[in-house]
Short mmCIF file of C-alpha atoms and ligand atoms in Angstrom, two decimals:
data_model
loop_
_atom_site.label_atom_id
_atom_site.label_comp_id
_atom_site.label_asym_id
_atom_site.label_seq_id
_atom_site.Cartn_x
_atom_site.Cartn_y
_atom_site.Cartn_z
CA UNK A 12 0.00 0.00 0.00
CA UNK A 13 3.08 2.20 0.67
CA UNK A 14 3.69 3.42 -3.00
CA UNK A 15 0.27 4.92 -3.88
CA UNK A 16 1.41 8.06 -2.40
CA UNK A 17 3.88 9.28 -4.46
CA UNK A 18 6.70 10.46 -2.37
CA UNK A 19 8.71 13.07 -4.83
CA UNK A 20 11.23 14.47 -2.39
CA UNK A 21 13.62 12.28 0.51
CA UNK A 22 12.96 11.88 3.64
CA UNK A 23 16.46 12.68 5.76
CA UNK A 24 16.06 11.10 9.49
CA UNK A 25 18.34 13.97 10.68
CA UNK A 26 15.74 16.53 9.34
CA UNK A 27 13.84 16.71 12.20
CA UNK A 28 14.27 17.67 15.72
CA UNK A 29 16.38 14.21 17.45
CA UNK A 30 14.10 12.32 20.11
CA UNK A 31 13.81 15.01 23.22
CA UNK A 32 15.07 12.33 25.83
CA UNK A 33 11.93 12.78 28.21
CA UNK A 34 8.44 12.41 27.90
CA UNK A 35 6.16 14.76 25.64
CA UNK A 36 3.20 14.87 24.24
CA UNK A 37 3.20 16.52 20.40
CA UNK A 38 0.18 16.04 18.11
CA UNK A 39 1.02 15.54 14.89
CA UNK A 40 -1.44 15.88 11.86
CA UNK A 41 -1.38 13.25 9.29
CA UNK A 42 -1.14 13.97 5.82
CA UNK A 43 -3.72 12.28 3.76
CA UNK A 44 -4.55 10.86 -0.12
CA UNK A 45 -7.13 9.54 -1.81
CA UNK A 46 -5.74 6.66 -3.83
CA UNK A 47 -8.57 5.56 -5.60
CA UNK A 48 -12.27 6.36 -4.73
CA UNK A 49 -12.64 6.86 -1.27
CA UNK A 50 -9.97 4.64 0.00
CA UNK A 51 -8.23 7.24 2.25
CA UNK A 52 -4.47 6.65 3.27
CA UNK A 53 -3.07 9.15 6.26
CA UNK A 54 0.07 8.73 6.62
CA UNK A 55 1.59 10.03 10.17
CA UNK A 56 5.32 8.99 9.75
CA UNK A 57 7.69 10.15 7.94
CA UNK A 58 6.72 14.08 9.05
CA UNK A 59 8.35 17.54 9.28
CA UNK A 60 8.34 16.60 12.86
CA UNK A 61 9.37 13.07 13.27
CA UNK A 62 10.75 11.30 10.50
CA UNK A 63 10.89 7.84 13.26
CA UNK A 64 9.77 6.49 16.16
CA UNK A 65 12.39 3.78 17.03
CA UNK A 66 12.89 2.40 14.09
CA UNK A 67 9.47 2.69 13.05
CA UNK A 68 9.98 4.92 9.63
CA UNK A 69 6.51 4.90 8.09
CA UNK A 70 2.89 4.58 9.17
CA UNK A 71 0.13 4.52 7.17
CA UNK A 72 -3.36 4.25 8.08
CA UNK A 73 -5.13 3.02 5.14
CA UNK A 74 -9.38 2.74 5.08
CA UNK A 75 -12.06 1.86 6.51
CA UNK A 76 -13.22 1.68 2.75
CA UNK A 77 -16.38 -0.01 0.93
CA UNK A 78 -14.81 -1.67 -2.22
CA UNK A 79 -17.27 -2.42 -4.49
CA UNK A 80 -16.39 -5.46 -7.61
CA UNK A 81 -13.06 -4.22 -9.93
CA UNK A 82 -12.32 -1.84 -6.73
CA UNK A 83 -10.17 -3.04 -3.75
CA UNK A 84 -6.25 -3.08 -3.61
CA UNK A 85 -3.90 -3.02 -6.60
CA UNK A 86 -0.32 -2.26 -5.92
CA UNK A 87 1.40 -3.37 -9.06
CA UNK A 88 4.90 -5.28 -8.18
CA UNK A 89 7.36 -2.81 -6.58
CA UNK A 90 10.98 -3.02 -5.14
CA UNK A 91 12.21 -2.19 -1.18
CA UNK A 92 15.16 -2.30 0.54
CA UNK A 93 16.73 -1.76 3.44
CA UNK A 94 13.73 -2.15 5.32
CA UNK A 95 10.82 -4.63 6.49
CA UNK A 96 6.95 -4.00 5.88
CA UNK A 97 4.39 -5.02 8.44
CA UNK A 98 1.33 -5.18 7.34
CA UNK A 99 -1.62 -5.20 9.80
CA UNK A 100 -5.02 -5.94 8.57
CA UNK A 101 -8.00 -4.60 10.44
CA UNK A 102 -10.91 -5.66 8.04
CA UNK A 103 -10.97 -7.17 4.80
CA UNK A 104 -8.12 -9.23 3.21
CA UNK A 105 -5.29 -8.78 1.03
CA UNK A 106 -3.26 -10.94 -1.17
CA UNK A 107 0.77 -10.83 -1.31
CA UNK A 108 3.50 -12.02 -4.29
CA UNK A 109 6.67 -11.95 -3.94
CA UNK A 110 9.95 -12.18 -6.05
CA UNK A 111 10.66 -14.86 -3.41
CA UNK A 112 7.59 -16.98 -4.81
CA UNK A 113 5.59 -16.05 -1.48
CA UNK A 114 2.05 -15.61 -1.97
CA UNK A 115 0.04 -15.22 0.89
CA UNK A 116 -3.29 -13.47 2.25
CA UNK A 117 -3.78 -11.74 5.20
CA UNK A 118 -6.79 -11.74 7.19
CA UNK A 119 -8.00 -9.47 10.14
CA UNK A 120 -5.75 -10.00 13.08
CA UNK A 121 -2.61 -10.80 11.16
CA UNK A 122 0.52 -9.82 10.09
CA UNK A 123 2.59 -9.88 7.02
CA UNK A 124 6.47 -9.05 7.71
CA UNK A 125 8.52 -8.96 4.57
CA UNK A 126 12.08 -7.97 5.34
CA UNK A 127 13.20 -6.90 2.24
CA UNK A 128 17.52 -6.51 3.38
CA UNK A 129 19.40 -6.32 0.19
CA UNK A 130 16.22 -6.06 -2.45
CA UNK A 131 12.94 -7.61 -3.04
CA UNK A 132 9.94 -6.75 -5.01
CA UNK A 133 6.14 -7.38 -3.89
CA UNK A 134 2.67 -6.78 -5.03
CA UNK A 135 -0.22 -5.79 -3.01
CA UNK A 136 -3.99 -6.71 -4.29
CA UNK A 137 -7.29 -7.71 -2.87
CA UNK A 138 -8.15 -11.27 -3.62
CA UNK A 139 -11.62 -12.63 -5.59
CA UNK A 140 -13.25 -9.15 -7.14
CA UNK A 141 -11.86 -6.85 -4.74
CA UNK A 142 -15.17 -5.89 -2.91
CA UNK A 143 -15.48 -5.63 0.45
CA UNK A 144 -14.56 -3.80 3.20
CA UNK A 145 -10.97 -2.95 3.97
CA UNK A 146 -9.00 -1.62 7.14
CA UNK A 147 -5.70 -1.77 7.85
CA UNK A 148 -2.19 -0.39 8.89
CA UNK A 149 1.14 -0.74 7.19
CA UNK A 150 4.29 0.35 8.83
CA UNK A 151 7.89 0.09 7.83
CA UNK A 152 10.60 -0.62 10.00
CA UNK A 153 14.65 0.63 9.00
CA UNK A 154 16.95 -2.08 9.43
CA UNK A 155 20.02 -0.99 11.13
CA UNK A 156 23.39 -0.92 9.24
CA UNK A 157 24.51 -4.48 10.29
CA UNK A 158 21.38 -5.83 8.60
CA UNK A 159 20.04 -4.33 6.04
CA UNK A 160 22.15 -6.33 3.41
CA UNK A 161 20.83 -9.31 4.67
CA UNK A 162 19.32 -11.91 2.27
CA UNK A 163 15.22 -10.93 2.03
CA UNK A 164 12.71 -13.00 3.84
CA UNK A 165 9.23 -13.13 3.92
CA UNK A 166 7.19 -14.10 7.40
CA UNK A 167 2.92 -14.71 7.83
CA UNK A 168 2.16 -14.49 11.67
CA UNK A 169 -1.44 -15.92 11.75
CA UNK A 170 -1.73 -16.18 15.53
CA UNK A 171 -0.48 -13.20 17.71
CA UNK A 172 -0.56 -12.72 21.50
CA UNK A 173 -3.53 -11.50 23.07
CA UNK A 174 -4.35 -10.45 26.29
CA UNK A 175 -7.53 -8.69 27.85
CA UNK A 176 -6.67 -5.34 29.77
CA UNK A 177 -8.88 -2.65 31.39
CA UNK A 178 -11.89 -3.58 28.81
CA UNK A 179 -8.87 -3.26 25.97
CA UNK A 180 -8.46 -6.20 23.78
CA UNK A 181 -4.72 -5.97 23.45
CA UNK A 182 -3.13 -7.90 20.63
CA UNK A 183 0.67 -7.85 20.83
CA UNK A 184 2.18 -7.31 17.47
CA UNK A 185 5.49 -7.00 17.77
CA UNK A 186 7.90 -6.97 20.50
CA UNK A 187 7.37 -7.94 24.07
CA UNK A 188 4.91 -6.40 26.25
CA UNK A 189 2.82 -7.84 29.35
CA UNK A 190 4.80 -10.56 29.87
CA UNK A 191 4.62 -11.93 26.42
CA UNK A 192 6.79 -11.81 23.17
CA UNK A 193 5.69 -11.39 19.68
CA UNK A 194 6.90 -13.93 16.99
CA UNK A 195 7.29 -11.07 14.41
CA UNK A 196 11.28 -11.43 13.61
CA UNK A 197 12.77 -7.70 13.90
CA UNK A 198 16.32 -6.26 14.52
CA UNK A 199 16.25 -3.25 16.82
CA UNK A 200 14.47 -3.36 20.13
CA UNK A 201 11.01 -2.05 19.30
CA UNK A 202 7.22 -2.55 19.89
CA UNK A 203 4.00 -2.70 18.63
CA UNK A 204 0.55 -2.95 20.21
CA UNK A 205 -2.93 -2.76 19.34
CA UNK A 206 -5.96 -1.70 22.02
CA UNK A 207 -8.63 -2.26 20.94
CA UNK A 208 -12.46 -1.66 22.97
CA UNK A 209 -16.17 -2.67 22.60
CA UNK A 210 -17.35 0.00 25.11
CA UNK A 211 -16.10 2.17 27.72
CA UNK A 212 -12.27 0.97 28.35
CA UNK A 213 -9.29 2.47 30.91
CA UNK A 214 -5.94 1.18 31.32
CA UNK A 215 -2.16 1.86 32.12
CA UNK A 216 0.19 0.20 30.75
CA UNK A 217 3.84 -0.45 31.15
CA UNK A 218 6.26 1.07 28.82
CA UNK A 219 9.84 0.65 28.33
CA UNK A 220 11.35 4.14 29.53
CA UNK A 221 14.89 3.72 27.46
CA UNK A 222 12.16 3.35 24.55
CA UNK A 223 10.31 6.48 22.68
CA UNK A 224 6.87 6.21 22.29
CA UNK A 225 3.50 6.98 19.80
CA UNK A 226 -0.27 6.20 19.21
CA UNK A 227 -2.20 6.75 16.38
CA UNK A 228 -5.75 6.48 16.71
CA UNK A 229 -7.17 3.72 13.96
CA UNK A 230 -11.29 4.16 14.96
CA UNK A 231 -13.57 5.99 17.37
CA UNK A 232 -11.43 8.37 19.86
CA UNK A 233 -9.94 8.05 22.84
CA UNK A 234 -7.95 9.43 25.65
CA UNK A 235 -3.93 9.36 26.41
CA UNK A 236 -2.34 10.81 29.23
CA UNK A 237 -5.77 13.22 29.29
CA UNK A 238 -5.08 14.06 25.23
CA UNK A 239 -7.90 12.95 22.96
CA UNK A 240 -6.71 10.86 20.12
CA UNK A 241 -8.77 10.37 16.62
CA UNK A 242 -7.83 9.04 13.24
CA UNK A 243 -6.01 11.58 11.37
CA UNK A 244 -3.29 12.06 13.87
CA UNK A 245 -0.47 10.97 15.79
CA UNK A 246 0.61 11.50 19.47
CA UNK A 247 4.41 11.37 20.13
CA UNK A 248 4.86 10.58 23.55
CA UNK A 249 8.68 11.02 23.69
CA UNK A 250 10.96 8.90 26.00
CA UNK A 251 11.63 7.88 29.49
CA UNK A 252 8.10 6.96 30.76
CA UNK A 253 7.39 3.63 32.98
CA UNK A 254 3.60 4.00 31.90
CA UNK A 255 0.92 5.27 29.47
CA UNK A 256 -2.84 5.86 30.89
CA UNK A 257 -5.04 5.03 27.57
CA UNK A 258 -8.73 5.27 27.99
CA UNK A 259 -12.56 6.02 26.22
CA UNK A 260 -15.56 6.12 26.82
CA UNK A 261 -17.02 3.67 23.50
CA UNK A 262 -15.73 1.78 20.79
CA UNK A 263 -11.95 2.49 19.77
CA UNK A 264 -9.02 1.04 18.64
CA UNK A 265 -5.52 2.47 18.59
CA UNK A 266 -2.08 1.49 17.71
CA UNK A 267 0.83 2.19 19.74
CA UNK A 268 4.29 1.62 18.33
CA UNK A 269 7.83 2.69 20.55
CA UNK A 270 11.28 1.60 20.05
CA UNK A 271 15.05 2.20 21.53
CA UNK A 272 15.78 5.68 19.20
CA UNK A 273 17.16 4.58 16.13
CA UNK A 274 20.95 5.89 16.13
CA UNK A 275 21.52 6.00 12.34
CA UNK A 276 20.55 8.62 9.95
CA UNK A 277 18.33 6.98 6.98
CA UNK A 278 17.43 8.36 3.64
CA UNK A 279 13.80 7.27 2.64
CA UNK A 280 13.06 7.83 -0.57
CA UNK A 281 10.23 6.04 -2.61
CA UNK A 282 10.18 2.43 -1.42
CA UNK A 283 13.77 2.68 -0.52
CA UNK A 284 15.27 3.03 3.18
CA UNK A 285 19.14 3.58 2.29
CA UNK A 286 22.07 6.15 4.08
CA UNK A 287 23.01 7.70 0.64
CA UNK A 288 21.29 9.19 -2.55
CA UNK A 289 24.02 7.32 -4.41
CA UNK A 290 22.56 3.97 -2.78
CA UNK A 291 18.86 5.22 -3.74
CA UNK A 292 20.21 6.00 -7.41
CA UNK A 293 21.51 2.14 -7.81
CA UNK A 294 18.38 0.59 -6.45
CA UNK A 295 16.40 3.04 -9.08
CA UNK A 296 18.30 2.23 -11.58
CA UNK A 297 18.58 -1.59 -11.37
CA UNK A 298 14.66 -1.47 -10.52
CA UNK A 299 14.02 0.20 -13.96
CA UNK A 300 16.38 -1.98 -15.47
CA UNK A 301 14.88 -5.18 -14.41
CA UNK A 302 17.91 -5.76 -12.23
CA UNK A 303 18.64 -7.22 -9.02
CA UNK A 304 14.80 -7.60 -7.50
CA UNK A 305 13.48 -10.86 -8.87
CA UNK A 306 10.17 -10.95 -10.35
CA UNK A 307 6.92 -11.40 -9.13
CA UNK A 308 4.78 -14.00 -10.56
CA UNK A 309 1.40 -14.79 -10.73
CA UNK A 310 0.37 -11.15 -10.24
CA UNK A 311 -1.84 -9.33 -13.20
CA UNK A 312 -0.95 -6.15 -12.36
CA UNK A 313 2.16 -4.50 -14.43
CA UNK A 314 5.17 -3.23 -12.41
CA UNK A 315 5.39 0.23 -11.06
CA UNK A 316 8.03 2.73 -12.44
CA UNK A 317 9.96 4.75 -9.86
CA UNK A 318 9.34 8.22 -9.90
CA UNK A 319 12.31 10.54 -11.69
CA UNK A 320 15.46 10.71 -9.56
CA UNK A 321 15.33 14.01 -10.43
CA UNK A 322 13.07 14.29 -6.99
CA UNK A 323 15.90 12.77 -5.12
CA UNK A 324 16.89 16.45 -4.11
CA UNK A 325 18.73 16.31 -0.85
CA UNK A 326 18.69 19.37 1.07
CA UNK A 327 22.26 19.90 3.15
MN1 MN B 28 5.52 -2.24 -0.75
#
């Protein structure tokens, strides 16, 4: 879902003010796109104001949509690297190829993780017509220097910890957190959760202070640390806290990622997670060229182009 925004300019990690060290509370505004008739994406991260959390380096919120037959998900096949995508459906389903030969859907309450190290391509589409409801999140994660040249990998986590908390349904999705550990595979200490409430709901829960922390509101609204949170937004909550109070008063559900601050500068630039512009012009280039990525079979949809590196303007 990631490339349906077209991202013209880089994202620099060092472009934005460095984690404060102690706990805050900044809202941030997510930008948001249409990408195709009424299927809303807001993206909170990368922002003028924080380009990470952790090593969290992109969420997008993508839907609640109504697909109707032809409609639904079509994200052609596509190259990453440096990275891993996790993908967390909500509602609906969606169907992943890989230049690995991975082909997979994803129902509610899973996870795809495709770490995509030294180059791999995937496509993104709904399965059968495309109708039907869809829902979900899909983050990035930047894989520190001593990894991301690793060989790719593709993971399906079907079954994910879940524990009941304060009238929260909490579903562990990566990470540990209330005495349990994630199976997601990841490579700098991080975390993901997702609350999620029927009714009326109030909990605090442990955080890891060395970590830095932020929710993002995915339906209804809520309440953290006394700061109302709706879709459409993100709250930073900075570092160094031992516990976040999250309540609300009906149906909500909320994702809260955190993660030791990443201590590398990245360059994010279309699908790409790299440390130079010189890196980003080679994967363009072999991309384009049909170099280096594999293909991805089975998939109708035709390839995507990467946008002119003429974008790739880096700003000292
Ligand atoms: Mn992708």
């Amino acid at each position: 879902m990631s490339d349906l925004v077209k991202e013209q300019g880089a994202s620099r990690s060092d472009d934005c003010p460095p984690c404060p060290g102690k706990p805050v509370l900044e809202r941030i505004d997510a930008r948001q796109a249409e990408i195709g008739k009424g299927f809303i994406v807001r993206r909170a991260v990368p922002s003028k104001a924080r380009r990470m959390v952790g090593a969290w380096c992109f969420l997008d919120h993508a839907g609640p949509v109504a697909h109707g037959p032809g409609e639904g998900l079509k994200v052609g096949p596509h190259p990453h690297i440096g990275l891993q995508t996790f993908t967390w459906m909500i509602e609906g389903e969606g169907l992943h190829r890989d230049s690995l030969g991975y082909e997979q859907i994803i129902r509610p309450g899973q996870v795809n993780l495709m770490t995509a190290g030294r180059g791999i391509a995937h496509s993104e589409e709904s399965p059968h017509d495309g109708a039907g409801r869809l829902h979900a999140a899909q983050l990035w994660i930047a894989l520190p220097d001593s990894e991301r040249h690793r060989e790719p990998a593709f993971h399906h986590y079907p079954d994910l910890p879940v524990i009941e908390r304060g009238g929260f349904t909490v579903t562990l999705l990566a990470g540990e957190a209330l005495g349990q550990t994630a199976p997601a595979q990841v490579f700098s200490p991080l975390v993901g959760l997702d609350l999620t409430s029927r009714g009326a709901a109030s909990t605090r829960l442990p955080l890891e202070p060395g970590f830095e922390h932020a929710v993002m509101c995915l339906r209804g609204s809520a309440r953290v640390e006394g700061e109302v949170v709706e879709p459409g937004m993100l709250l930073y909550l900075g570092q160094g806290r031992d516990t976040v109070e999250i309540g609300c008063d009906g149906e909500a559900q909320l994702l809260l990622v955190g993660g030791e601050p990443f201590a590398e500068d990245i360059l994010v630039w279309w699908n790409f997670v790299a440390r130079t512009p010189e890196e980003i012009r080679t994967a363009t280039e072999n991309w384009n060229a049909g170099r280096g990525f594999g293909e991805v079979k089975g998939t109708p949809l035709a390839p995507l182009k990467a946008p002119s590196l003429a974008g790739l303007s880096i700003k000292g």
